């Protein structure tokens, strides 16, 4: 075929049909594997007793995992689906709480907090807020000034905006 006889529609159609045929072949292979999952595993021999037991335990583990996932997925406002007979117990997040009868530890923790407050150490000073002496947060001031520059020229004008608009409205 020469360049003059070249039909782009025909070549595109032929390529599309080839892709469709390949996709259908892969789909048929996937359906066959899904129908018989033991044949896809070469390690476990489905004809032997140990292979059947391994496949059974693997399938049971998959079902338990799926059951737990669906149980949490159907929970709405803490109301779960009804329990199924023989359902495995769901394991939540383990949380460790301080002992209720440890008076010494509680006293030392409270005294530490009190000492930090007396020294002027706050969570803001650790994160870079106002310093212990109550000075200006330099990084925050620089960042704010940069924003003002980007908006359009500091405090003077509104940077081309109409005067009727509010100072801090709209999306950011």
GROMACS .gro file of N, CA and C in nm:
model
  516
    1UNK      N    1   0.085  -0.116   0.000
    1UNK     CA    2   0.000   0.000   0.000
    1UNK      C    3   0.090   0.124   0.000
    2UNK      N    4   0.060   0.217  -0.083
    2UNK     CA    5   0.139   0.339  -0.092
    2UNK      C    6   0.078   0.445  -0.001
    3UNK      N    7   0.150   0.555   0.009
    3UNK     CA    8   0.102   0.663   0.095
    3UNK      C    9  -0.025   0.726   0.041
    4UNK      N   10  -0.042   0.724  -0.088
    4UNK     CA   11  -0.161   0.784  -0.148
    4UNK      C   12  -0.285   0.700  -0.116
    5UNK      N   13  -0.266   0.566  -0.103
    5UNK     CA   14  -0.379   0.477  -0.074
    5UNK      C   15  -0.404   0.460   0.076
    6UNK      N   16  -0.323   0.524   0.159
    6UNK     CA   17  -0.332   0.507   0.305
    6UNK      C   18  -0.464   0.565   0.358
    7UNK      N   19  -0.539   0.481   0.428
    7UNK     CA   20  -0.666   0.524   0.487
    7UNK      C   21  -0.651   0.523   0.640
    8UNK      N   22  -0.643   0.639   0.704
    8UNK     CA   23  -0.623   0.641   0.850
    8UNK      C   24  -0.740   0.579   0.927
    9UNK      N   25  -0.861   0.592   0.873
    9UNK     CA   26  -0.976   0.532   0.941
    9UNK      C   27  -0.967   0.381   0.942
   10UNK      N   28  -0.925   0.324   0.831
   10UNK     CA   29  -0.915   0.178   0.822
   10UNK      C   30  -0.808   0.125   0.917
   11UNK      N   31  -0.693   0.193   0.923
   11UNK     CA   32  -0.587   0.147   1.014
   11UNK      C   33  -0.632   0.163   1.159
   12UNK      N   34  -0.699   0.272   1.191
   12UNK     CA   35  -0.747   0.292   1.329
   12UNK      C   36  -0.849   0.184   1.364
   13UNK      N   37  -0.937   0.151   1.270
   13UNK     CA   38  -1.037   0.048   1.294
   13UNK      C   39  -0.971  -0.087   1.317
   14UNK      N   40  -0.870  -0.119   1.236
   14UNK     CA   41  -0.800  -0.247   1.251
   14UNK      C   42  -0.728  -0.254   1.386
   15UNK      N   43  -0.664  -0.144   1.426
   15UNK     CA   44  -0.595  -0.142   1.556
   15UNK      C   45  -0.694  -0.157   1.669
   16UNK      N   46  -0.809  -0.090   1.658
   16UNK     CA   47  -0.911  -0.099   1.763
   16UNK      C   48  -0.964  -0.241   1.773
   17UNK      N   49  -0.988  -0.308   1.659
   17UNK     CA   50  -1.037  -0.446   1.662
   17UNK      C   51  -0.934  -0.539   1.724
   18UNK      N   52  -0.805  -0.514   1.696
   18UNK     CA   53  -0.699  -0.596   1.756
   18UNK      C   54  -0.696  -0.577   1.908
   19UNK      N   55  -0.712  -0.454   1.955
   19UNK     CA   56  -0.714  -0.428   2.099
   19UNK      C   57  -0.834  -0.495   2.166
   20UNK      N   58  -0.950  -0.488   2.098
   20UNK     CA   59  -1.071  -0.549   2.154
   20UNK      C   60  -1.054  -0.701   2.164
   21UNK      N   61  -0.997  -0.761   2.060
   21UNK     CA   62  -0.976  -0.906   2.062
   21UNK      C   63  -0.881  -0.945   2.173
   22UNK      N   64  -0.774  -0.869   2.192
   22UNK     CA   65  -0.678  -0.898   2.298
   22UNK      C   66  -0.745  -0.884   2.435
   23UNK      N   67  -0.824  -0.779   2.451
   23UNK     CA   68  -0.893  -0.757   2.578
   23UNK      C   69  -0.991  -0.870   2.608
   24UNK      N   70  -1.064  -0.915   2.507
   24UNK     CA   71  -1.160  -1.024   2.528
   24UNK      C   72  -1.088  -1.153   2.566
   25UNK      N   73  -0.972  -1.178   2.505
   25UNK     CA   74  -0.893  -1.297   2.541
   25UNK      C   75  -0.845  -1.290   2.686
   26UNK      N   76  -0.797  -1.174   2.727
   26UNK     CA   77  -0.753  -1.159   2.865
   26UNK      C   78  -0.871  -1.171   2.962
   27UNK      N   79  -0.986  -1.118   2.922
   27UNK     CA   80  -1.105  -1.127   3.006
   27UNK      C   81  -1.147  -1.273   3.025
   28UNK      N   82  -1.146  -1.350   2.916
   28UNK     CA   83  -1.182  -1.491   2.924
   28UNK      C   84  -1.085  -1.566   3.015
   29UNK      N   85  -0.956  -1.535   3.007
   29UNK     CA   86  -0.855  -1.598   3.091
   29UNK      C   87  -0.879  -1.561   3.238
   30UNK      N   88  -0.913  -1.436   3.264
   30UNK     CA   89  -0.939  -1.393   3.401
   30UNK      C   90  -1.063  -1.461   3.459
   31UNK      N   91  -1.167  -1.476   3.377
   31UNK     CA   92  -1.288  -1.543   3.424
   31UNK      C   93  -1.258  -1.689   3.456
   32UNK      N   94  -1.176  -1.753   3.373
   32UNK     CA   95  -1.141  -1.893   3.399
   32UNK      C   96  -1.060  -1.905   3.528
   33UNK      N   97  -0.969  -1.812   3.552
   33UNK     CA   98  -0.890  -1.816   3.676
   33UNK      C   99  -0.977  -1.789   3.797
   34UNK      N  100  -1.074  -1.700   3.784
   34UNK     CA  101  -1.162  -1.668   3.895
   34UNK      C  102  -1.253  -1.786   3.928
   35UNK      N  103  -1.292  -1.862   3.827
   35UNK     CA  104  -1.378  -1.976   3.849
   35UNK      C  105  -1.303  -2.088   3.920
   36UNK      N  106  -1.173  -2.101   3.897
   36UNK     CA  107  -1.093  -2.206   3.958
   36UNK      C  108  -0.965  -2.145   4.014
   37UNK      N  109  -0.970  -2.082   4.133
   37UNK     CA  110  -0.853  -2.012   4.185
   37UNK      C  111  -0.738  -2.105   4.224
   38UNK      N  112  -0.768  -2.232   4.254
   38UNK     CA  113  -0.661  -2.324   4.296
   38UNK      C  114  -0.567  -2.355   4.180
   39UNK      N  115  -0.618  -2.347   4.056
   39UNK     CA  116  -0.533  -2.380   3.941
   39UNK      C  117  -0.431  -2.269   3.915
   40UNK      N  118  -0.460  -2.147   3.962
   40UNK     CA  119  -0.366  -2.038   3.938
   40UNK      C  120  -0.245  -2.050   4.029
   41UNK      N  121  -0.260  -2.116   4.143
   41UNK     CA  122  -0.149  -2.132   4.236
   41UNK      C  123  -0.072  -2.258   4.199
   42UNK      N  124   0.052  -2.242   4.160
   42UNK     CA  125   0.132  -2.357   4.121
   42UNK      C  126   0.192  -2.428   4.242
   43UNK      N  127   0.205  -2.355   4.356
   43UNK     CA  128   0.267  -2.413   4.475
   43UNK      C  129   0.175  -2.515   4.540
   44UNK      N  130   0.045  -2.487   4.546
   44UNK     CA  131  -0.048  -2.578   4.612
   44UNK      C  132  -0.111  -2.668   4.507
   45UNK      N  133  -0.099  -2.798   4.528
   45UNK     CA  134  -0.158  -2.896   4.437
   45UNK      C  135  -0.302  -2.920   4.481
   46UNK      N  136  -0.401  -2.884   4.400
   46UNK     CA  137  -0.539  -2.894   4.443
   46UNK      C  138  -0.587  -3.038   4.463
   47UNK      N  139  -0.516  -3.135   4.406
   47UNK     CA  140  -0.560  -3.274   4.419
   47UNK      C  141  -0.516  -3.335   4.551
   48UNK      N  142  -0.411  -3.284   4.612
   48UNK     CA  143  -0.363  -3.342   4.738
   48UNK      C  144  -0.444  -3.288   4.855
   49UNK      N  145  -0.443  -3.362   4.966
   49UNK     CA  146  -0.515  -3.321   5.085
   49UNK      C  147  -0.457  -3.192   5.144
   50UNK      N  148  -0.324  -3.181   5.147
   50UNK     CA  149  -0.262  -3.062   5.205
   50UNK      C  150  -0.291  -2.940   5.118
   51UNK      N  151  -0.295  -2.958   4.987
   51UNK     CA  152  -0.327  -2.847   4.897
   51UNK      C  153  -0.468  -2.798   4.919
   52UNK      N  154  -0.563  -2.891   4.938
   52UNK     CA  155  -0.701  -2.853   4.964
   52UNK      C  156  -0.715  -2.782   5.098
   53UNK      N  157  -0.644  -2.831   5.198
   53UNK     CA  158  -0.651  -2.769   5.331
   53UNK      C  159  -0.592  -2.629   5.328
   54UNK      N  160  -0.480  -2.613   5.255
   54UNK     CA  161  -0.418  -2.481   5.245
   54UNK      C  162  -0.509  -2.383   5.172
   55UNK      N  163  -0.570  -2.430   5.064
   55UNK     CA  164  -0.662  -2.344   4.990
   55UNK      C  165  -0.782  -2.307   5.076
   56UNK      N  166  -0.829  -2.404   5.156
   56UNK     CA  167  -0.944  -2.378   5.243
   56UNK      C  168  -0.910  -2.276   5.352
   57UNK      N  169  -0.795  -2.290   5.415
   57UNK     CA  170  -0.758  -2.195   5.520
   57UNK      C  171  -0.734  -2.056   5.461
   58UNK      N  172  -0.676  -2.052   5.341
   58UNK     CA  173  -0.655  -1.923   5.277
   58UNK      C  174  -0.788  -1.856   5.244
   59UNK      N  175  -0.882  -1.931   5.194
   59UNK     CA  176  -1.014  -1.877   5.161
   59UNK      C  177  -1.088  -1.832   5.288
   60UNK      N  178  -1.071  -1.910   5.396
   60UNK     CA  179  -1.136  -1.875   5.522
   60UNK      C  180  -1.079  -1.744   5.577
   61UNK      N  181  -0.947  -1.727   5.567
   61UNK     CA  182  -0.884  -1.604   5.613
   61UNK      C  183  -0.933  -1.485   5.530
   62UNK      N  184  -0.946  -1.504   5.399
   62UNK     CA  185  -0.998  -1.397   5.312
   62UNK      C  186  -1.140  -1.358   5.352
   63UNK      N  187  -1.224  -1.459   5.381
   63UNK     CA  188  -1.363  -1.432   5.419
   63UNK      C  189  -1.369  -1.358   5.553
   64UNK      N  190  -1.285  -1.400   5.649
   64UNK     CA  191  -1.283  -1.332   5.779
   64UNK      C  192  -1.243  -1.186   5.762
   65UNK      N  193  -1.140  -1.162   5.680
   65UNK     CA  194  -1.094  -1.025   5.657
   65UNK      C  195  -1.204  -0.942   5.589
   66UNK      N  196  -1.268  -1.001   5.490
   66UNK     CA  197  -1.376  -0.931   5.420
   66UNK      C  198  -1.492  -0.902   5.514
   67UNK      N  199  -1.523  -0.997   5.602
   67UNK     CA  200  -1.631  -0.978   5.698
   67UNK      C  201  -1.601  -0.862   5.791
   68UNK      N  202  -1.478  -0.853   5.840
   68UNK     CA  203  -1.442  -0.743   5.929
   68UNK      C  204  -1.446  -0.609   5.857
   69UNK      N  205  -1.401  -0.608   5.732
   69UNK     CA  206  -1.403  -0.483   5.654
   69UNK      C  207  -1.547  -0.437   5.631
   70UNK      N  208  -1.634  -0.529   5.595
   70UNK     CA  209  -1.773  -0.490   5.569
   70UNK      C  210  -1.842  -0.451   5.698
   71UNK      N  211  -1.801  -0.511   5.809
   71UNK     CA  212  -1.862  -0.476   5.937
   71UNK      C  213  -1.832  -0.331   5.972
   72UNK      N  214  -1.708  -0.288   5.951
   72UNK     CA  215  -1.676  -0.150   5.981
   72UNK      C  216  -1.733  -0.057   5.875
   73UNK      N  217  -1.747  -0.106   5.753
   73UNK     CA  218  -1.798  -0.021   5.645
   73UNK      C  219  -1.946   0.008   5.663
   74UNK      N  220  -2.020  -0.085   5.725
   74UNK     CA  221  -2.162  -0.063   5.739
   74UNK      C  222  -2.196   0.007   5.869
   75UNK      N  223  -2.097   0.037   5.953
   75UNK     CA  224  -2.123   0.105   6.079
   75UNK      C  225  -2.160   0.250   6.051
   76UNK      N  226  -2.272   0.290   6.106
   76UNK     CA  227  -2.315   0.428   6.091
   76UNK      C  228  -2.349   0.480   6.229
   77UNK      N  229  -2.278   0.583   6.272
   77UNK     CA  230  -2.298   0.641   6.404
   77UNK      C  231  -2.282   0.536   6.514
   78UNK      N  232  -2.190   0.441   6.495
   78UNK     CA  233  -2.163   0.341   6.597
   78UNK      C  234  -2.259   0.224   6.596
   79UNK      N  235  -2.352   0.220   6.503
   79UNK     CA  236  -2.447   0.109   6.496
   79UNK      C  237  -2.399   0.012   6.389
   80UNK      N  238  -2.360  -0.107   6.433
   80UNK     CA  239  -2.305  -0.207   6.342
   80UNK      C  240  -2.415  -0.305   6.301
   81UNK      N  241  -2.384  -0.386   6.199
   81UNK     CA  242  -2.476  -0.492   6.161
   81UNK      C  243  -2.484  -0.595   6.273
   82UNK      N  244  -2.587  -0.677   6.271
   82UNK     CA  245  -2.602  -0.780   6.374
   82UNK      C  246  -2.493  -0.884   6.359
   83UNK      N  247  -2.454  -0.943   6.473
   83UNK     CA  248  -2.346  -1.042   6.472
   83UNK      C  249  -2.393  -1.171   6.407
   84UNK      N  250  -2.302  -1.232   6.334
   84UNK     CA  251  -2.329  -1.359   6.270
   84UNK      C  252  -2.274  -1.468   6.361
   85UNK      N  253  -2.338  -1.582   6.362
   85UNK     CA  254  -2.294  -1.691   6.449
   85UNK      C  255  -2.154  -1.737   6.407
   86UNK      N  256  -2.062  -1.743   6.501
   86UNK     CA  257  -1.925  -1.784   6.473
   86UNK      C  258  -1.839  -1.674   6.415
   87UNK      N  259  -1.885  -1.552   6.424
   87UNK     CA  260  -1.811  -1.438   6.368
   87UNK      C  261  -1.687  -1.409   6.453
   88UNK      N  262  -1.573  -1.385   6.390
   88UNK     CA  263  -1.453  -1.355   6.469
   88UNK      C  264  -1.465  -1.220   6.537
   89UNK      N  265  -1.398  -1.207   6.650
   89UNK     CA  266  -1.402  -1.083   6.725
   89UNK      C  267  -1.314  -0.980   6.655
   90UNK      N  268  -1.366  -0.858   6.638
   90UNK     CA  269  -1.287  -0.756   6.570
   90UNK      C  270  -1.189  -0.695   6.669
   91UNK      N  271  -1.068  -0.672   6.622
   91UNK     CA  272  -0.964  -0.615   6.707
   91UNK      C  273  -0.951  -0.468   6.673
   92UNK      N  274  -0.971  -0.384   6.772
   92UNK     CA  275  -0.962  -0.241   6.753
   92UNK      C  276  -0.823  -0.190   6.788
   93UNK      N  277  -0.812  -0.060   6.799
   93UNK     CA  278  -0.686   0.004   6.833
   93UNK      C  279  -0.665  -0.010   6.983
   94UNK      N  280  -0.549  -0.056   7.022
   94UNK     CA  281  -0.516  -0.069   7.164
   94UNK      C  282  -0.472   0.066   7.216
   95UNK      N  283  -0.531   0.107   7.327
   95UNK     CA  284  -0.493   0.234   7.388
   95UNK      C  285  -0.443   0.207   7.529
   96UNK      N  286  -0.336   0.273   7.567
   96UNK     CA  287  -0.279   0.256   7.699
   96UNK      C  288  -0.310   0.379   7.781
   97UNK      N  289  -0.368   0.359   7.898
   97UNK     CA  290  -0.403   0.468   7.986
   97UNK      C  291  -0.312   0.466   8.108
   98UNK      N  292  -0.294   0.581   8.166
   98UNK     CA  293  -0.216   0.591   8.289
   98UNK      C  294  -0.293   0.527   8.403
   99UNK      N  295  -0.219   0.474   8.501
   99UNK     CA  296  -0.283   0.412   8.616
   99UNK      C  297  -0.355   0.518   8.700
  100UNK      N  298  -0.468   0.480   8.757
  100UNK     CA  299  -0.547   0.574   8.837
  100UNK      C  300  -0.488   0.598   8.975
  101UNK      N  301  -0.410   0.503   9.026
  101UNK     CA  302  -0.363   0.513   9.163
  101UNK      C  303  -0.219   0.563   9.174
  102UNK      N  304  -0.163   0.617   9.068
  102UNK     CA  305  -0.025   0.668   9.071
  102UNK      C  306  -0.028   0.816   9.106
  103UNK      N  307  -0.029   0.847   9.236
  103UNK     CA  308  -0.041   0.985   9.282
  103UNK      C  309   0.091   1.060   9.261
  104UNK      N  310   0.204   0.993   9.284
  104UNK     CA  311   0.334   1.060   9.269
  104UNK      C  312   0.357   1.105   9.125
  105UNK      N  313   0.329   1.020   9.030
  105UNK     CA  314   0.348   1.055   8.889
  105UNK      C  315   0.257   1.170   8.848
  106UNK      N  316   0.135   1.168   8.897
  106UNK     CA  317   0.040   1.275   8.864
  106UNK      C  318   0.087   1.407   8.923
  107UNK      N  319   0.138   1.403   9.048
  107UNK     CA  320   0.187   1.525   9.112
  107UNK      C  321   0.307   1.582   9.037
  108UNK      N  322   0.401   1.498   8.997
  108UNK     CA  323   0.519   1.549   8.926
  108UNK      C  324   0.479   1.607   8.791
  109UNK      N  325   0.385   1.545   8.722
  109UNK     CA  326   0.341   1.597   8.592
  109UNK      C  327   0.275   1.734   8.609
  110UNK      N  328   0.192   1.748   8.714
  110UNK     CA  329   0.125   1.876   8.738
  110UNK      C  330   0.227   1.983   8.775
  111UNK      N  331   0.327   1.948   8.856
  111UNK     CA  332   0.430   2.044   8.895
  111UNK      C  333   0.515   2.087   8.774
  112UNK      N  334   0.544   1.994   8.684
  112UNK     CA  335   0.618   2.029   8.563
  112UNK      C  336   0.541   2.130   8.479
  113UNK      N  337   0.413   2.108   8.465
  113UNK     CA  338   0.330   2.202   8.388
  113UNK      C  339   0.330   2.338   8.454
  114UNK      N  340   0.317   2.340   8.587
  114UNK     CA  341   0.315   2.465   8.662
  114UNK      C  342   0.447   2.541   8.646
  115UNK      N  343   0.559   2.469   8.650
  115UNK     CA  344   0.690   2.533   8.634
  115UNK      C  345   0.706   2.593   8.494
  116UNK      N  346   0.657   2.523   8.394
  116UNK     CA  347   0.666   2.575   8.257
  116UNK      C  348   0.583   2.701   8.242
  117UNK      N  349   0.466   2.704   8.304
  117UNK     CA  350   0.380   2.823   8.297
  117UNK      C  351   0.448   2.940   8.368
  118UNK      N  352   0.511   2.913   8.482
  118UNK     CA  353   0.579   3.020   8.555
  118UNK      C  354   0.695   3.078   8.475
  119UNK      N  355   0.767   2.993   8.403
  119UNK     CA  356   0.880   3.040   8.322
  119UNK      C  357   0.833   3.110   8.194
  120UNK      N  358   0.709   3.092   8.159
  120UNK     CA  359   0.657   3.156   8.038
  120UNK      C  360   0.668   3.065   7.916
  121UNK      N  361   0.702   2.940   7.936
  121UNK     CA  362   0.708   2.845   7.824
  121UNK      C  363   0.566   2.799   7.794
  122UNK      N  364   0.526   2.819   7.673
  122UNK     CA  365   0.395   2.770   7.631
  122UNK      C  366   0.414   2.687   7.506
  123UNK      N  367   0.310   2.625   7.464
  123UNK     CA  368   0.319   2.545   7.342
  123UNK      C  369   0.344   2.636   7.222
  124UNK      N  370   0.298   2.762   7.229
  124UNK     CA  371   0.322   2.854   7.118
  124UNK      C  372   0.470   2.885   7.104
  125UNK      N  373   0.540   2.901   7.218
  125UNK     CA  374   0.681   2.936   7.209
  125UNK      C  375   0.762   2.821   7.150
  126UNK      N  376   0.718   2.699   7.173
  126UNK     CA  377   0.790   2.585   7.115
  126UNK      C  378   0.764   2.575   6.965
  127UNK      N  379   0.642   2.610   6.924
  127UNK     CA  380   0.606   2.598   6.783
  127UNK      C  381   0.650   2.719   6.702
  128UNK      N  382   0.701   2.822   6.766
  128UNK     CA  383   0.744   2.940   6.693
  128UNK      C  384   0.643   3.051   6.698
  129UNK      N  385   0.558   3.052   6.801
  129UNK     CA  386   0.464   3.161   6.819
  129UNK      C  387   0.534   3.276   6.889
  130UNK      N  388   0.462   3.344   6.977
  130UNK     CA  389   0.525   3.453   7.051
  130UNK      C  390   0.633   3.395   7.140
  131UNK      N  391   0.742   3.465   7.153
  131UNK     CA  392   0.853   3.416   7.234
  131UNK      C  393   0.823   3.429   7.382
  132UNK      N  394   0.920   3.383   7.465
  132UNK     CA  395   0.903   3.387   7.610
  132UNK      C  396   0.894   3.531   7.658
  133UNK      N  397   0.960   3.624   7.588
  133UNK     CA  398   0.957   3.765   7.629
  133UNK      C  399   0.838   3.838   7.566
  134UNK      N  400   0.754   3.771   7.491
  134UNK     CA  401   0.635   3.833   7.433
  134UNK      C  402   0.664   3.915   7.310
  135UNK      N  403   0.773   3.887   7.240
  135UNK     CA  404   0.809   3.963   7.121
  135UNK      C  405   0.727   3.923   7.001
  136UNK      N  406   0.759   3.983   6.888
  136UNK     CA  407   0.687   3.956   6.764
  136UNK      C  408   0.743   3.829   6.701
  137UNK      N  409   0.656   3.751   6.645
  137UNK     CA  410   0.697   3.632   6.574
  137UNK      C  411   0.749   3.675   6.437
  138UNK      N  412   0.880   3.667   6.419
  138UNK     CA  413   0.944   3.719   6.299
  138UNK      C  414   0.899   3.644   6.174
  139UNK      N  415   0.897   3.511   6.183
  139UNK     CA  416   0.860   3.432   6.064
  139UNK      C  417   0.717   3.462   6.020
  140UNK      N  418   0.628   3.475   6.119
  140UNK     CA  419   0.489   3.504   6.085
  140UNK      C  420   0.475   3.642   6.022
  141UNK      N  421   0.551   3.740   6.074
  141UNK     CA  422   0.544   3.875   6.019
  141UNK      C  423   0.596   3.878   5.875
  142UNK      N  424   0.705   3.806   5.849
  142UNK     CA  425   0.761   3.802   5.713
  142UNK      C  426   0.663   3.735   5.618
  143UNK      N  427   0.602   3.626   5.663
  143UNK     CA  428   0.506   3.555   5.578
  143UNK      C  429   0.387   3.645   5.547
  144UNK      N  430   0.338   3.717   5.647
  144UNK     CA  431   0.224   3.807   5.626
  144UNK      C  432   0.260   3.919   5.529
  145UNK      N  433   0.380   3.973   5.542
  145UNK     CA  434   0.424   4.080   5.453
  145UNK      C  435   0.434   4.029   5.310
  146UNK      N  436   0.483   3.905   5.294
  146UNK     CA  437   0.490   3.845   5.161
  146UNK      C  438   0.353   3.829   5.099
  147UNK      N  439   0.255   3.791   5.181
  147UNK     CA  440   0.118   3.778   5.129
  147UNK      C  441   0.064   3.913   5.086
  148UNK      N  442   0.092   4.016   5.164
  148UNK     CA  443   0.046   4.149   5.128
  148UNK      C  444   0.109   4.194   4.996
  149UNK      N  445   0.236   4.162   4.977
  149UNK     CA  446   0.305   4.199   4.852
  149UNK      C  447   0.240   4.127   4.734
  150UNK      N  448   0.207   3.999   4.753
  150UNK     CA  449   0.147   3.922   4.644
  150UNK      C  450   0.007   3.973   4.610
  151UNK      N  451  -0.066   4.020   4.709
  151UNK     CA  452  -0.201   4.069   4.685
  151UNK      C  453  -0.202   4.196   4.604
  152UNK      N  454  -0.101   4.276   4.626
  152UNK     CA  455  -0.097   4.396   4.543
  152UNK      C  456  -0.059   4.522   4.618
  153UNK      N  457   0.058   4.521   4.676
  153UNK     CA  458   0.116   4.645   4.720
  153UNK      C  459   0.088   4.690   4.860
  154UNK      N  460   0.085   4.602   4.955
  154UNK     CA  461   0.084   4.644   5.095
  154UNK      C  462  -0.047   4.704   5.140
  155UNK      N  463  -0.039   4.800   5.232
  155UNK     CA  464  -0.157   4.854   5.299
  155UNK      C  465  -0.225   4.966   5.221
  156UNK      N  466  -0.156   5.031   5.128
  156UNK     CA  467  -0.209   5.151   5.063
  156UNK      C  468  -0.337   5.125   4.988
  157UNK      N  469  -0.327   5.080   4.864
  157UNK     CA  470  -0.445   5.061   4.781
  157UNK      C  471  -0.493   4.918   4.790
  158UNK      N  472  -0.596   4.890   4.718
  158UNK     CA  473  -0.653   4.757   4.716
  158UNK      C  474  -0.598   4.675   4.600
  159UNK      N  475  -0.502   4.725   4.529
  159UNK     CA  476  -0.439   4.647   4.423
  159UNK      C  477  -0.528   4.620   4.306
  160UNK      N  478  -0.605   4.721   4.263
  160UNK     CA  479  -0.687   4.703   4.144
  160UNK      C  480  -0.826   4.652   4.174
  161UNK      N  481  -0.854   4.618   4.299
  161UNK     CA  482  -0.988   4.571   4.332
  161UNK      C  483  -1.079   4.689   4.357
  162UNK      N  484  -1.207   4.664   4.345
  162UNK     CA  485  -1.304   4.770   4.373
  162UNK      C  486  -1.307   4.802   4.521
  163UNK      N  487  -1.337   4.923   4.556
  163UNK     CA  488  -1.337   4.964   4.695
  163UNK      C  489  -1.453   4.909   4.774
  164UNK      N  490  -1.556   4.856   4.710
  164UNK     CA  491  -1.674   4.812   4.782
  164UNK      C  492  -1.656   4.674   4.842
  165UNK      N  493  -1.552   4.603   4.804
  165UNK     CA  494  -1.534   4.466   4.854
  165UNK      C  495  -1.481   4.468   4.994
  166UNK      N  496  -1.511   4.364   5.069
  166UNK     CA  497  -1.463   4.351   5.206
  166UNK      C  498  -1.315   4.315   5.206
  167UNK      N  499  -1.254   4.328   5.320
  167UNK     CA  500  -1.110   4.306   5.330
  167UNK      C  501  -1.069   4.160   5.320
  168UNK      N  502  -1.146   4.065   5.379
  168UNK     CA  503  -1.097   3.928   5.385
  168UNK      C  504  -1.199   3.829   5.329
  169UNK      N  505  -1.280   3.867   5.235
  169UNK     CA  506  -1.383   3.777   5.185
  169UNK      C  507  -1.335   3.691   5.072
  170UNK      N  508  -1.414   3.593   5.036
  170UNK     CA  509  -1.385   3.511   4.919
  170UNK      C  510  -1.301   3.390   4.949
  171UNK      N  511  -1.274   3.311   4.847
  171UNK     CA  512  -1.192   3.191   4.861
  171UNK      C  513  -1.046   3.227   4.871
  172UNK      N  514  -0.975   3.140   4.940
  172UNK     CA  515  -0.830   3.158   4.947
  172UNK      C  516  -0.760   3.036   4.900
   0.00000   0.00000   0.00000
